[in-house]
Amino acid sequence: ILQYLLLRTLAEASENATIKKELLSPWQLFVVVQRLIQNKSPQNDDVVRNVLLRDLQKHCCRNLSKLQFIFLLPCINYLSFLREEDPLISSFPSRFEEGGVLEGKYDDLDKKIVSILDTDLTLLKMGNDAVAQSSNPYARVQRHQVEMYVIKLLQHYSDESRLCQSVLEFLFAQSEEIWKNICQSDNDDKCWQVMCIAFQNDFSMWNKFIERLQIVNIFEDDKVRSTFFKNFKVNSTFQQLVTTSPEHLFNFFGFIQTQKNIWKSDDDLLTTIERYIDNIFYCEKIMSCLIDILWNVLSILFFVCRVHANKKFTNVFFEVSLEDKSISDKVIDLTTQLLENIRTIREQRQSESEPSLKVWIQLFNHKINHQNQQKIDKWNELLTKSLKTWFNEDYFEESTPTNCYHRKALWLLTESRLGLLPDSCRNEFEKCLESKSEHFEFNNECWSDKDRNQLGLCIGNPPWNLIKWDWFLKLIFKDSIQQEIPSSDVNVDEKEEKTSRHPPVVNESISIQMELLIGQLRQCISYAKWKDILINHQSMDILKQKWSFVQNTMTRLMKDMKENKINITLCEFLKADENETYMKELSDSFDQQAWSSTIEKFNKFKKWEADLQQLLSMKYLEDVPSDLEALHEFLKDPKNCHLSDAELQFGNELKLLECFQDEFQAMITREKNQAFRIKWNNCKAQFQNGKCLQMTVQPNQLKLTPDLEKQLSHFFEKTDKKIVRRIMTAWRHVANKESRIQAQPSKLIKDYLQNTYFFSEELNFFPHQFFTWDYCITGYNFVVSRYKKLETKDINSTPTVTIDFMEVFEHTNSQWEEGAKVTFLKKESARETYSIKKKKKCNFVQGTETIRKHHKAKDKIINDEKWEILQEKLDMSKQLIEDNANMSIEDAIRNYNWCVEYFGDIKECVHIFDLIVNNEQKIQTIASNEVFIKSGIFESALKKLEKCDTEKFCQLVKPLRDINQILQEKIWKTDFKEICILAKTILSIVKENQTFAIQLGQCLEVDFPALFRAMEQDDEVFGTNELICEEIGHSIDLLKLGLTSEEKKDIEIIISQFEICKDIYAIRVDYWEKGGISFRDKLVLPANDPISIFQSQKNKWIKN
């Protein structure tokens, strides 16, 4: 470079134009100065000075970047030794500020900038040495501080962390004067920004370099300290760097505790924490650090002053701060905010392994400086307030407001969390439990199986002792104490009365006992889900008492069951819900036999109560039969009588109900059968005129002896006719029942009647000696014959007792079964008829859908409401054909009648729709082929048919003309909006044209391809189907087979033409395969050309 400078100087002096005079670049200029300084060249060298000066002046007139100005700055400082005043030196600050920032990348830029700084510092030392040797006392070094401009430059390199680190490492190794230069003129803010780029969130680097700044006493300038403090507090870029992870934030909080030269006051520390509190991570590490800063690092004090008064020392507490009371208030506010946030904010920035509540509860165990008891008390006060607020809130881990309190208690009792609480907090927690205990009593729905299992694991565990646990369990198990159940003994007279036919003696003490027992059982059932806790923790007095109460109650229940001292009310309770299951689970001595016997009796009473209620509600019985009235009244209010006593008292009534249970069930089953109900009412109204039913004579029946006839006559004459009638009904009933089982021939008929139907005095005149089962039917028919001779007026009666209604049932059932047989035959006939009609309807729908499918405007023909109804009714009626019993034949016929009413009787049109459905392809051809659509072509085709030699085709001319005209005008060219209109149009066509169906059938029977060939005229081919040679050859072969020798002569020409065409086709394919070019004019030959033309074309293809 020095050689270059010399050559340039010589060239300028000699005006030699052959030497280039290019400017040195800013970096090259710096290198020149660096070498001059290193070689200690004479500073008054005019040659070097002039070249440097000229190049510098030219560069400074250009638009340089800030980095290029940094390269030039040592050069400018170097020239300042040579010239005291120069515009280039004075204008540098403004020119630097105007310089651009963005510039291409430089290799080893950090080394270049460090080299510039080092060179400039060497130049400074040289200048200081020169000043020291100068005799001028006012001499001083005139220079621009390169270090200050480098800092200004680096703030624009936010992505160059390594560059900034290298430069700062060099600068930190320099003197205090350098750093004062850097931080002067408001450059301290830029210095912090460069440090932020270099160190980011690496606080080990921050600490290292800030300690270096402390050594050079840079922070003695309060302005610099305030600038650094402000940036740490408010700089958004730095905040983002710090709050990227809990680890970085924790390191920052540790950093601010160590750098007391920046955070000199408690207020500075608090202000910084306030700025970061909304972005902190709520993990244990961060929270412990913050609480430690607020309560152990800050200088707030709560101290005790001992005052001497009246010879006694009194403790007087003062709450003070080293700076101001507002500091302590801020600490309390920040602590409250932290405790509140960690509890309430559901979406905290925290580690998944550290849920916020777990972090919160750990703070209760945080150690505060024990030298100040007042500070500890204040801390505990804040914790107690936070705990109380948390417990009283209506929220906990997705729980509903009504069931969260016990879960909060369980959460604290789990994993020894309660042990973390100070004593004051535990006392407050116990008060909260008492205030909310009504919300978590054991029988509340808030308790889940998971909650009970968790409680079972906690019971007896520290920090609570057995006394505390017993206190807590008593809050859960708040209920009434077991009441004494009075004795249920009754005197002998009452027991005797129960065996009579009168209603049982009302004993109110029974209902009282049972209600008390039900209350206790209900209490026991409420403990069912707590069984494991009650059994596994007998060391707790309250749980032991509850389990003893359960077992005592179960023992009492089993005892009453064995002694038959249970009433219906208690049984109803036992059978309700899942009570039976709970009883079996809770009882240690459950007696299944006694239980089953009792429940069986109860079920019997409830069954007959339900049957009687149904018969009354269904109006079979207007009133309860007189012989069942006492039982019915008892069932209305059965609580004052034991079940066993009621069974004994109403034994006859129950047996009577059991005897006729089949008849009662049949009546209930036929509830919705209106025919049966009508017949029932008629038979009941004509009860007195009812005829006695006959019984069929069995082969093994003996004829009556004269003595038995005499006895039966005597019975008939001496017994009231109402009684005779009832006995005869019972006689029929027992005969029907005994026919289904093996009867005892030697058993007396009177015993049957008396034991089964409870006749006693009514059978005084009934024969008993030798009147055995063998005479059952013959004896009955003898009485019937005597009964028929009576006049109706002699038997004026209405049904009042159960057996009267059984006679009504017999008459009703007999008529109903006879009518059911007739109805069945009618239905079967109707079913068959309807099946045929249904099939017709289906073809009607399908045929109409086919016409729409091939109509040119099919998309515009919609399904209207009537068509939807038709489809629905056809689908419903399909059940009947498929033997689904959900629909009666009457309903199906009504559906059919609706169809007929709207569309008319379609039986005359069935054949049309069958044709349409079975010939859909031909219908499509008629609808779309141009032969049928275009009238001109159609008429021309018909003329061709008229001349056709095939008689069958000639006969189709008129049917085709008639059919096509009607279809074109009324169907294919008509715009239908609804499908029902289309269906009705088809029906009207058939009804208005009697020959339409016949003609359509004739047209659809023919072979359409053959028909189209017959309709060809000259070289016109009608239709859209193109035939290949094979198809044509096949058709000709068929034609040959059907013609006589004479007839074949007429088509010899066309056959010869076809043979030549096949030859041409083969030649043509071979020609094209060899690369020949297609000639379309040689591919068409009119059929009316002579054979010679065809042969000529063949020869041309051969030549090609």
mmCIF file of N, CA and C in Angstrom, residues 47 67 99 147 223 244 261 403 510 538 599 634 638 714 719 723 737 779 913 975 991 1010 1057 1080 1099:
data_model
loop_
_atom_site.group_PDB
_atom_site.id
_atom_site.type_symbol
_atom_site.label_atom_id
_atom_site.label_comp_id
_atom_site.label_asym_id
_atom_site.label_seq_id
_atom_site.Cartn_x
_atom_site.Cartn_y
_atom_site.Cartn_z
ATOM 1 N N VAL A 47 3.723 13.669 2.016
ATOM 2 C CA VAL A 47 3.218 12.829 0.927
ATOM 3 C C VAL A 47 2.058 11.972 1.415
ATOM 4 N N LEU A 67 -20.700 1.509 9.213
ATOM 5 C CA LEU A 67 -19.539 0.648 9.383
ATOM 6 C C LEU A 67 -18.329 1.209 8.642
ATOM 7 N N GLY A 99 -25.191 8.103 7.971
ATOM 8 C CA GLY A 99 -24.781 6.878 7.293
ATOM 9 C C GLY A 99 -25.825 5.771 7.397
ATOM 10 N N GLU A 147 -14.690 4.073 20.448
ATOM 11 C CA GLU A 147 -15.495 3.138 21.250
ATOM 12 C C GLU A 147 -16.951 3.576 21.358
ATOM 13 N N LYS A 223 -27.023 8.452 36.862
ATOM 14 C CA LYS A 223 -27.754 8.473 35.595
ATOM 15 C C LYS A 223 -27.558 7.154 34.839
ATOM 16 N N THR A 244 -39.200 -16.671 28.691
ATOM 17 C CA THR A 244 -39.388 -17.818 27.793
ATOM 18 C C THR A 244 -39.445 -19.136 28.546
ATOM 19 N N ASN A 261 -25.987 -2.783 43.231
ATOM 20 C CA ASN A 261 -25.517 -1.498 42.737
ATOM 21 C C ASN A 261 -26.468 -0.913 41.699
ATOM 22 N N ASN A 403 -70.843 -29.497 45.491
ATOM 23 C CA ASN A 403 -70.146 -30.692 45.987
ATOM 24 C C ASN A 403 -68.636 -30.555 45.944
ATOM 25 N N ILE A 510 -99.052 -51.296 65.187
ATOM 26 C CA ILE A 510 -98.333 -52.012 64.124
ATOM 27 C C ILE A 510 -97.773 -51.031 63.102
ATOM 28 N N GLN A 538 -63.189 -49.324 62.546
ATOM 29 C CA GLN A 538 -63.938 -49.485 63.796
ATOM 30 C C GLN A 538 -63.253 -48.781 64.967
ATOM 31 N N ILE A 599 -91.775 -62.065 51.025
ATOM 32 C CA ILE A 599 -91.964 -61.366 49.753
ATOM 33 C C ILE A 599 -92.983 -62.094 48.882
ATOM 34 N N PHE A 634 -109.425 -53.546 52.675
ATOM 35 C CA PHE A 634 -108.183 -53.742 53.407
ATOM 36 C C PHE A 634 -106.976 -53.269 52.592
ATOM 37 N N PRO A 638 -103.555 -50.965 54.261
ATOM 38 C CA PRO A 638 -103.155 -52.220 54.898
ATOM 39 C C PRO A 638 -102.094 -52.067 55.992
ATOM 40 N N HIS A 714 -134.256 -82.933 44.324
ATOM 41 C CA HIS A 714 -134.489 -82.344 45.633
ATOM 42 C C HIS A 714 -133.636 -81.100 45.836
ATOM 43 N N THR A 719 -133.215 -75.381 46.817
ATOM 44 C CA THR A 719 -132.152 -74.353 46.810
ATOM 45 C C THR A 719 -132.593 -73.154 45.987
ATOM 46 N N ILE A 723 -128.575 -69.335 43.853
ATOM 47 C CA ILE A 723 -127.516 -70.200 44.354
ATOM 48 C C ILE A 723 -127.280 -71.354 43.395
ATOM 49 N N LYS A 737 -111.431 -77.319 34.643
ATOM 50 C CA LYS A 737 -110.102 -77.396 35.234
ATOM 51 C C LYS A 737 -109.665 -78.838 35.400
ATOM 52 N N GLY A 779 -124.633 -85.518 35.687
ATOM 53 C CA GLY A 779 -125.369 -84.849 36.763
ATOM 54 C C GLY A 779 -125.623 -83.396 36.429
ATOM 55 N N PHE A 913 -99.844 -51.086 -17.308
ATOM 56 C CA PHE A 913 -98.683 -50.877 -16.447
ATOM 57 C C PHE A 913 -97.782 -52.111 -16.435
ATOM 58 N N ASP A 975 -95.730 -30.979 -20.685
ATOM 59 C CA ASP A 975 -94.928 -30.621 -19.501
ATOM 60 C C ASP A 975 -95.742 -30.893 -18.236
ATOM 61 N N LYS A 991 -108.666 -45.308 -20.454
ATOM 62 C CA LYS A 991 -110.123 -45.319 -20.342
ATOM 63 C C LYS A 991 -110.796 -44.688 -21.576
ATOM 64 N N ALA A 1010 -85.293 -55.486 -35.870
ATOM 65 C CA ALA A 1010 -85.849 -55.948 -37.147
ATOM 66 C C ALA A 1010 -86.857 -54.953 -37.693
ATOM 67 N N GLN A 1057 -73.757 -57.396 -52.752
ATOM 68 C CA GLN A 1057 -73.166 -56.121 -52.345
ATOM 69 C C GLN A 1057 -72.491 -56.240 -50.976
ATOM 70 N N ARG A 1080 -61.948 -40.973 -47.437
ATOM 71 C CA ARG A 1080 -63.330 -41.086 -46.994
ATOM 72 C C ARG A 1080 -64.288 -41.275 -48.170
ATOM 73 N N ASN A 1099 -61.604 -53.229 -56.739
ATOM 74 C CA ASN A 1099 -60.358 -53.295 -57.499
ATOM 75 C C ASN A 1099 -59.437 -52.119 -57.176
#
